[in-house]
GROMACS .gro file of C-alpha atoms in nm:
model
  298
    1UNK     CA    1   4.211   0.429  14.542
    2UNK     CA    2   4.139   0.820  14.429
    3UNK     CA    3   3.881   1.028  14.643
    4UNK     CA    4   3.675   0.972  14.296
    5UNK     CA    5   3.620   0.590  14.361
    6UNK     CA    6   3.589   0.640  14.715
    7UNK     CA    7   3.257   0.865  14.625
    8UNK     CA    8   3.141   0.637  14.411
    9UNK     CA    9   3.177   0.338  14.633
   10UNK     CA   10   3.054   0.511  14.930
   11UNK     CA   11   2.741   0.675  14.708
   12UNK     CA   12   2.701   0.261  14.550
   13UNK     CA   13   2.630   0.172  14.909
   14UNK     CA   14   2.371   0.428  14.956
   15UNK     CA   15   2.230   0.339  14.662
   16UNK     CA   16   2.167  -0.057  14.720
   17UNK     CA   17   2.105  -0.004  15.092
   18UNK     CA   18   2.416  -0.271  15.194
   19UNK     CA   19   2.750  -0.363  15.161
   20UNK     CA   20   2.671  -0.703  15.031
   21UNK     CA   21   2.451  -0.527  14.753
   22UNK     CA   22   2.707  -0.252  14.656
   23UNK     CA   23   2.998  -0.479  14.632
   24UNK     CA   24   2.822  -0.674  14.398
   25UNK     CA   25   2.723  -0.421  14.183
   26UNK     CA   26   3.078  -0.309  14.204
   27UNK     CA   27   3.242  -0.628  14.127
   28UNK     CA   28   3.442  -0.577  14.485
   29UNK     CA   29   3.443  -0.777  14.802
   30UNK     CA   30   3.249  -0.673  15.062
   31UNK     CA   31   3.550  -0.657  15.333
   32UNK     CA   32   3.667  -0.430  15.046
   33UNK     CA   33   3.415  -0.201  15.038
   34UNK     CA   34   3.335  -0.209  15.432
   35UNK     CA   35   3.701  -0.078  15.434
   36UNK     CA   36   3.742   0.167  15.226
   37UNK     CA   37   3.403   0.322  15.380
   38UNK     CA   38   3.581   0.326  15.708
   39UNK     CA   39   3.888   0.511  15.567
   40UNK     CA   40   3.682   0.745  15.422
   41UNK     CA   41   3.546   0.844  15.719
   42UNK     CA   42   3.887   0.855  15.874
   43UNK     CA   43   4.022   1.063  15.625
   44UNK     CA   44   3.647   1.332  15.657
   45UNK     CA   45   3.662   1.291  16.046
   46UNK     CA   46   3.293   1.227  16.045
   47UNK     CA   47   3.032   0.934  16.052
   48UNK     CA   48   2.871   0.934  15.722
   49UNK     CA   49   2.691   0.552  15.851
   50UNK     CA   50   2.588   0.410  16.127
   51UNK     CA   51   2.566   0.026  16.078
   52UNK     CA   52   2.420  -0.229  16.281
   53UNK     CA   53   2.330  -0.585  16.195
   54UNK     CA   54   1.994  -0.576  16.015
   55UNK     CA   55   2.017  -0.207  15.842
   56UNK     CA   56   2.283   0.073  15.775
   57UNK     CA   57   2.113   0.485  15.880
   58UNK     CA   58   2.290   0.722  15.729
   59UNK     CA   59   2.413   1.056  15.917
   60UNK     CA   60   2.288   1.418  15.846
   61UNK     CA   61   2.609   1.496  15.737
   62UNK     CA   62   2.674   1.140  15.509
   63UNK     CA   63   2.290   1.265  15.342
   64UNK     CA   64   2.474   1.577  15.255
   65UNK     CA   65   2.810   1.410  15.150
   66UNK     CA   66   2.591   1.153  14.935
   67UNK     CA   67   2.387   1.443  14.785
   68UNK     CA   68   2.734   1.667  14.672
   69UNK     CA   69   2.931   1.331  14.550
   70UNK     CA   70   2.635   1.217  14.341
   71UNK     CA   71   2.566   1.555  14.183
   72UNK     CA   72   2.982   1.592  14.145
   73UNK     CA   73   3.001   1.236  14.032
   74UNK     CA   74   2.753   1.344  13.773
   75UNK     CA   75   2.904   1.625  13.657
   76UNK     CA   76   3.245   1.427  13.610
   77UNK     CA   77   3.012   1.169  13.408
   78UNK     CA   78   2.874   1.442  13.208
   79UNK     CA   79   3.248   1.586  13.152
   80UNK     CA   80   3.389   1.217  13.030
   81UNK     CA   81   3.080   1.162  12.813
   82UNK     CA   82   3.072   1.451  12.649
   83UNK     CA   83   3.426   1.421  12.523
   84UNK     CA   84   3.409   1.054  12.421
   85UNK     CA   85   3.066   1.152  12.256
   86UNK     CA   86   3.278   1.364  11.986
   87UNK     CA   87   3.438   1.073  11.893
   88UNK     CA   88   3.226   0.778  11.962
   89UNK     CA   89   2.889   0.623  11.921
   90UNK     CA   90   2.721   0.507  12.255
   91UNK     CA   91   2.840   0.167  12.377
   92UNK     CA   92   2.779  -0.030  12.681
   93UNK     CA   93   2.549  -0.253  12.839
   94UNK     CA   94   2.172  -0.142  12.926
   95UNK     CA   95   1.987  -0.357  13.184
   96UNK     CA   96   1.621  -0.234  13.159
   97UNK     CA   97   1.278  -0.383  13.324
   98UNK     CA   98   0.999  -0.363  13.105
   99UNK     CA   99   0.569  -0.441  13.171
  100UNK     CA  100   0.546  -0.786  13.005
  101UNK     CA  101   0.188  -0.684  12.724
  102UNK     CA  102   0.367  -0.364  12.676
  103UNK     CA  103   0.712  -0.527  12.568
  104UNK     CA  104   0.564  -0.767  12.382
  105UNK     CA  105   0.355  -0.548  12.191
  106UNK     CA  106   0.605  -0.298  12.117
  107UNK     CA  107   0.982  -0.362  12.208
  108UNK     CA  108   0.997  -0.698  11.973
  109UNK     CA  109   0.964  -0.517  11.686
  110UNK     CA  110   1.202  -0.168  11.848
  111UNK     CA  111   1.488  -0.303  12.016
  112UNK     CA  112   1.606  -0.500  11.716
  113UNK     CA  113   1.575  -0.166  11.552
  114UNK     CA  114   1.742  -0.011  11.789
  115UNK     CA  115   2.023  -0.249  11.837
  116UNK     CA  116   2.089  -0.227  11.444
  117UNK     CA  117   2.126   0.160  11.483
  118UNK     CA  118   2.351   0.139  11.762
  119UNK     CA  119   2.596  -0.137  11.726
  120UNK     CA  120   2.812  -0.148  12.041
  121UNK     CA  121   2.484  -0.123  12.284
  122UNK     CA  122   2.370  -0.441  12.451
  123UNK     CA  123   1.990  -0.501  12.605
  124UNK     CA  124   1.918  -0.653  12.875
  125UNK     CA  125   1.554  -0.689  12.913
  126UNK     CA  126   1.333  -0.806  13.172
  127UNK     CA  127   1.007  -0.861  13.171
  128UNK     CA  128   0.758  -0.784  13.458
  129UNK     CA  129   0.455  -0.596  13.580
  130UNK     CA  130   0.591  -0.621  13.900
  131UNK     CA  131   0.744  -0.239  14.038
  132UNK     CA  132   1.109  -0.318  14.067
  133UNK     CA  133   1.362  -0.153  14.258
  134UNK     CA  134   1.608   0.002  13.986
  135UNK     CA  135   1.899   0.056  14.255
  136UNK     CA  136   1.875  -0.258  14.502
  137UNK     CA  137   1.840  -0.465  14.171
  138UNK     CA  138   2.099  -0.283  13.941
  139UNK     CA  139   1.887  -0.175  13.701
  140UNK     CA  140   1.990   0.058  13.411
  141UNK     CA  141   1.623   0.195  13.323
  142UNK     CA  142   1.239   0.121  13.369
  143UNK     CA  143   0.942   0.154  13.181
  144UNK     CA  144   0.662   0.202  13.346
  145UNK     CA  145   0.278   0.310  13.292
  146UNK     CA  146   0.067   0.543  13.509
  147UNK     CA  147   0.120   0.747  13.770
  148UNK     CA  148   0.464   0.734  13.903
  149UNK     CA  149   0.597   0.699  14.303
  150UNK     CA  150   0.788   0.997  14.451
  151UNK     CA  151   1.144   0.882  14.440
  152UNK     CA  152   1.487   1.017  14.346
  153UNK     CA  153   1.487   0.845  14.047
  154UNK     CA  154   1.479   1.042  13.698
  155UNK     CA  155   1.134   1.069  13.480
  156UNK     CA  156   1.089   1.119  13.123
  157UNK     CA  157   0.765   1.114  12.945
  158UNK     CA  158   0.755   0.841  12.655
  159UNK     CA  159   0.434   0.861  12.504
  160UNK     CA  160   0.086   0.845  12.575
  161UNK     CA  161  -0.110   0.487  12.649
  162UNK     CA  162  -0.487   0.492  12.541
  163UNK     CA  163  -0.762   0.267  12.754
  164UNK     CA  164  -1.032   0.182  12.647
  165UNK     CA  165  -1.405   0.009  12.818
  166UNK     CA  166  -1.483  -0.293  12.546
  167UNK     CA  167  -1.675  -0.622  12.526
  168UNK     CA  168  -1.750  -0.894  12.255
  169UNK     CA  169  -2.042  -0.823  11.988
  170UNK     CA  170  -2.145  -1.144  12.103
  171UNK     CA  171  -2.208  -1.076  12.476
  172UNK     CA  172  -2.357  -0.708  12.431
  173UNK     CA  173  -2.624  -0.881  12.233
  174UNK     CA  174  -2.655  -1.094  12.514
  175UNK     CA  175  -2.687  -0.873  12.791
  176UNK     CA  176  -2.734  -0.534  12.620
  177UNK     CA  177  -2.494  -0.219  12.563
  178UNK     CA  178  -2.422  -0.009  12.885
  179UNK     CA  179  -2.554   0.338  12.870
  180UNK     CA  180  -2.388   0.520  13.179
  181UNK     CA  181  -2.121   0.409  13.403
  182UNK     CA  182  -2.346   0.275  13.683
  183UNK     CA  183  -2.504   0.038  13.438
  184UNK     CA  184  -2.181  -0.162  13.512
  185UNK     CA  185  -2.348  -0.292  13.824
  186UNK     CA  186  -2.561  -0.488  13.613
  187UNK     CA  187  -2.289  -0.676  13.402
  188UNK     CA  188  -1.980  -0.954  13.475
  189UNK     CA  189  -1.670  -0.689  13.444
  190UNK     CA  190  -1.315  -0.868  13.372
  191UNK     CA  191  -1.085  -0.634  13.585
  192UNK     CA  192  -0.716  -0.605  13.575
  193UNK     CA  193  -0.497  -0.743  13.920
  194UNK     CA  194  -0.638  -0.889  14.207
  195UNK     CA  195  -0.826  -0.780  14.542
  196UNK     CA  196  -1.197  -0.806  14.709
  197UNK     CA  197  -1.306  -0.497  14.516
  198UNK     CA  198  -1.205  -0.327  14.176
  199UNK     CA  199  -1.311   0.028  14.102
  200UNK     CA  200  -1.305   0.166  13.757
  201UNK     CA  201  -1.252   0.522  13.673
  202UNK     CA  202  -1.446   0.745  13.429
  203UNK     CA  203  -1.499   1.128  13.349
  204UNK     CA  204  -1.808   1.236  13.350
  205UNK     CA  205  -2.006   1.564  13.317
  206UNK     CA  206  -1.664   1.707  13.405
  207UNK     CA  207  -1.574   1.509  13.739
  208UNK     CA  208  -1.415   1.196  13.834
  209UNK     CA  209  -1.651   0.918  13.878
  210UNK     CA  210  -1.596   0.589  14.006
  211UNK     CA  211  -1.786   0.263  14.012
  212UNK     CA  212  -1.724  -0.063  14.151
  213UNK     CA  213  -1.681  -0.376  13.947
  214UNK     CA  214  -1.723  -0.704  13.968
  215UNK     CA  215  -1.733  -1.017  13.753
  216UNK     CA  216  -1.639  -1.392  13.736
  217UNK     CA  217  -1.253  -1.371  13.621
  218UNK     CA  218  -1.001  -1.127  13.736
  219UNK     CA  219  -0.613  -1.163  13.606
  220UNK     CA  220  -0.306  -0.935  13.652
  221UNK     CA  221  -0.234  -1.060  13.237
  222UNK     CA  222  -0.415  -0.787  13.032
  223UNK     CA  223  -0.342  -1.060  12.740
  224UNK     CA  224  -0.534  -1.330  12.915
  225UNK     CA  225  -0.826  -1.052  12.994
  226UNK     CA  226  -0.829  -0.967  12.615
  227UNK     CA  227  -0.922  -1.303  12.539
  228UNK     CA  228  -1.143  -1.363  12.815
  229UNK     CA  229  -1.354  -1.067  12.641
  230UNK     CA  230  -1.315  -1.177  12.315
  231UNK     CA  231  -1.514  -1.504  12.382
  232UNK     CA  232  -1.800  -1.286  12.549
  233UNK     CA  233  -1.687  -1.326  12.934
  234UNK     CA  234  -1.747  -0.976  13.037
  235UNK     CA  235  -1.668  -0.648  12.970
  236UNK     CA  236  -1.306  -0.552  13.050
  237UNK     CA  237  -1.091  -0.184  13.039
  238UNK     CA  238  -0.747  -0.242  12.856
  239UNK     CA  239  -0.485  -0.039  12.674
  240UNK     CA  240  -0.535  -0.053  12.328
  241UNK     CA  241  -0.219  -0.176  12.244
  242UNK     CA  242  -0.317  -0.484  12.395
  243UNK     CA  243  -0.667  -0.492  12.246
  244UNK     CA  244  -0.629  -0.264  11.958
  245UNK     CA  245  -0.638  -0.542  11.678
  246UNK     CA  246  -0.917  -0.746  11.826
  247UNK     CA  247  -1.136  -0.375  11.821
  248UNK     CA  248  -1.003  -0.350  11.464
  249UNK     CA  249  -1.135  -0.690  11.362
  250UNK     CA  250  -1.443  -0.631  11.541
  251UNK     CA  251  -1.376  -0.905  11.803
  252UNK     CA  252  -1.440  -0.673  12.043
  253UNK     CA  253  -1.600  -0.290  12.031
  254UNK     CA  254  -1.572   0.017  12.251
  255UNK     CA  255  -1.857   0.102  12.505
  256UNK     CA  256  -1.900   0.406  12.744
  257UNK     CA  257  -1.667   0.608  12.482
  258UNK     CA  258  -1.764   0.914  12.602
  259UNK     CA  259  -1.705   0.842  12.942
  260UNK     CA  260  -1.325   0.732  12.879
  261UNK     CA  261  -1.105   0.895  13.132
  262UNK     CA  262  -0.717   1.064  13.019
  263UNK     CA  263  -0.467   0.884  12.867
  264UNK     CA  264  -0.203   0.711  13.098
  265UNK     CA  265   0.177   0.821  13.035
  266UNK     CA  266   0.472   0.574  12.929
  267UNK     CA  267   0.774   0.677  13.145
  268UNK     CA  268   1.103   0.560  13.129
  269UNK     CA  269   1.301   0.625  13.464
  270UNK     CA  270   1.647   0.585  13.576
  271UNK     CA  271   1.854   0.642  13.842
  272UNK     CA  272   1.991   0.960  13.909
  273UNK     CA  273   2.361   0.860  13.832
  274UNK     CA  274   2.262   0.731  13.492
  275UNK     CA  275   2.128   1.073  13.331
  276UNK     CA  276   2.461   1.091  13.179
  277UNK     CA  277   2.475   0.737  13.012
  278UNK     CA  278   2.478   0.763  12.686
  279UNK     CA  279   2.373   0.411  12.537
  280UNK     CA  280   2.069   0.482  12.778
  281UNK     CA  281   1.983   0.850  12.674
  282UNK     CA  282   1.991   0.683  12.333
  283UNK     CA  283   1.757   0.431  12.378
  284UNK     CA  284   1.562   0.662  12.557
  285UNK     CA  285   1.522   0.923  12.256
  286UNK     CA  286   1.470   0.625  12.026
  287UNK     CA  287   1.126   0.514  12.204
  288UNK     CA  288   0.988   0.886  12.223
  289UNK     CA  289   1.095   0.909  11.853
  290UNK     CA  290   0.901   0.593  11.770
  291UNK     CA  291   0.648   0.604  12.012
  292UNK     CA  292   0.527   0.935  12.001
  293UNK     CA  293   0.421   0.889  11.651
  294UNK     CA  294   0.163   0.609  11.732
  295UNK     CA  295   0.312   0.374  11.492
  296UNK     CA  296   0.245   0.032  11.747
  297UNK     CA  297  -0.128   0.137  11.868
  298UNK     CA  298  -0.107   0.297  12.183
   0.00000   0.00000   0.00000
């Protein structure tokens, strides 16, 4: 075993937080990996761990050996890739986790697109609105909406995701058109997630403004909310690539348009030692190309 795969290992473990999780990333045993972590800090003459039974700490100085070996590791990536990206297309296997309305909205009709542009690359997709932890899980590459958690993992901007406040002809005729954000208090709302209380966001005279909501449904499906609208439940806030056909039907229209707050961002992140994969800078690139041009409603 080179110094090279020792890094790797050693940065592997960092990465999934065990030796259980790392050696079956790695395809290795864990007695394998638990060893050649111990030889490695025979050969350094320092503790980069210290383990116990529930958790492993690393050391000041294994922070900075994990810090050099994953930006070195990187580089050597970066050297490989480059030279077998003279020669070859990308190729390899990308896991990815993707928000369920989102994928199904958009990534049905891309990946197969995708896939038929790059024919060595294999996807691996699941779906989930649930956060998921790209290293501990072995994930390849997330997409995620909104505002994104301080982490070490890699960002890059996608494309923007419009929202937008809407309700069924049928139940503004009902109960009337709101004017001004606090008219919401008067109407059944059909929030997103769960919880006791539900604020929704709005600009307005050039500040923030924010109003609580309630209503008589609340679902963590924006699908399932869409519908709920549609046959006059409430008034509900949704991207509009999950209710743009329904608004272009007129099964639904827009209210408190003016009042509409920015645009979310689509971000696909990765972990640090992927930024040199190629099949997953690829598929990257290919979702800003198509994306960005607003072709799928967003």
């Amino acid at each position: 075993m080179n110094p090279f795969e020792d890094m790797r290992i050693f940065c592997q473990v960092m990465d999934s937080g065990s030796f259980t999780s790392a050696a079956d990333q790695l395809g290795l045993s864990k007695q394998f990996v638990s060893r050649r972590l111990m030889q490695l800090e025979e050969r350094l003459g320092v503790r980069l761990l210290n383990r116990s039974t529930r958790r492993l700490d690393v050391t000041p100085l294994g922070q900075s050996y994990y810090e050099s070996a994953l930006r070195l590791l990187g580089e050597v990536e970066q050297v490989e890739q480059g030279i077998a990206g003279q020669t070859t297309e990308p190729r390899g296997t990308i896991r990815v986790s993707a928000p369920l309305s989102f994928a199904l909205a958009h990534l049905g009709c891309l990946l197969p697109l995708f896939l038929q542009r790059y024919r060595d690359v294999t996807v691996e997709v699941d779906l989930s609105d649930r956060p998921v932890d790209l290293l501990s899980e072995g994930y390849d590459l997330a997409l995620r909406i909104g505002i994104l958690e301080d982490s070490t993992l890699i960002a890059r901007r996608i494309a923007s995701i419009q929202r937008v406040y809407c309700a069924s002809p049928a139940y503004l005729a009902e109960r009337g058109t709101p004017l001004k954000p606090e008219d919401l208090h008067n109407h059944d709302c059909l929030p997103y997630g769960h919880g006791r209380q539900v604020q929704w966001r709005f600009e307005g005279q050039g500040k923030p403004l924010s109003v609580n909501v309630t209503g008589r449904m609340r679902v963590n499906n924006g699908e399932l909310l869409k519908d709920a609208a549609v046959a006059g439940m409430g008034i509900t806030y949704l991207p509009t690539f999950i209710v743009g056909s329904a608004l272009k039907e007129g099964r639904l229209v827009p209210v408190l348009d003016e009042f509409r707050p920015p645009p979310l961002t689509l971000s696909a992140v990765y972990p640090q030692h992927r930024q040199s994969s190629r099949p997953v800078l690829a598929l990257i690139e290919f979702l800003r190309e198509r994306l960005d041009r607003v072709e799928c409603g967003l």
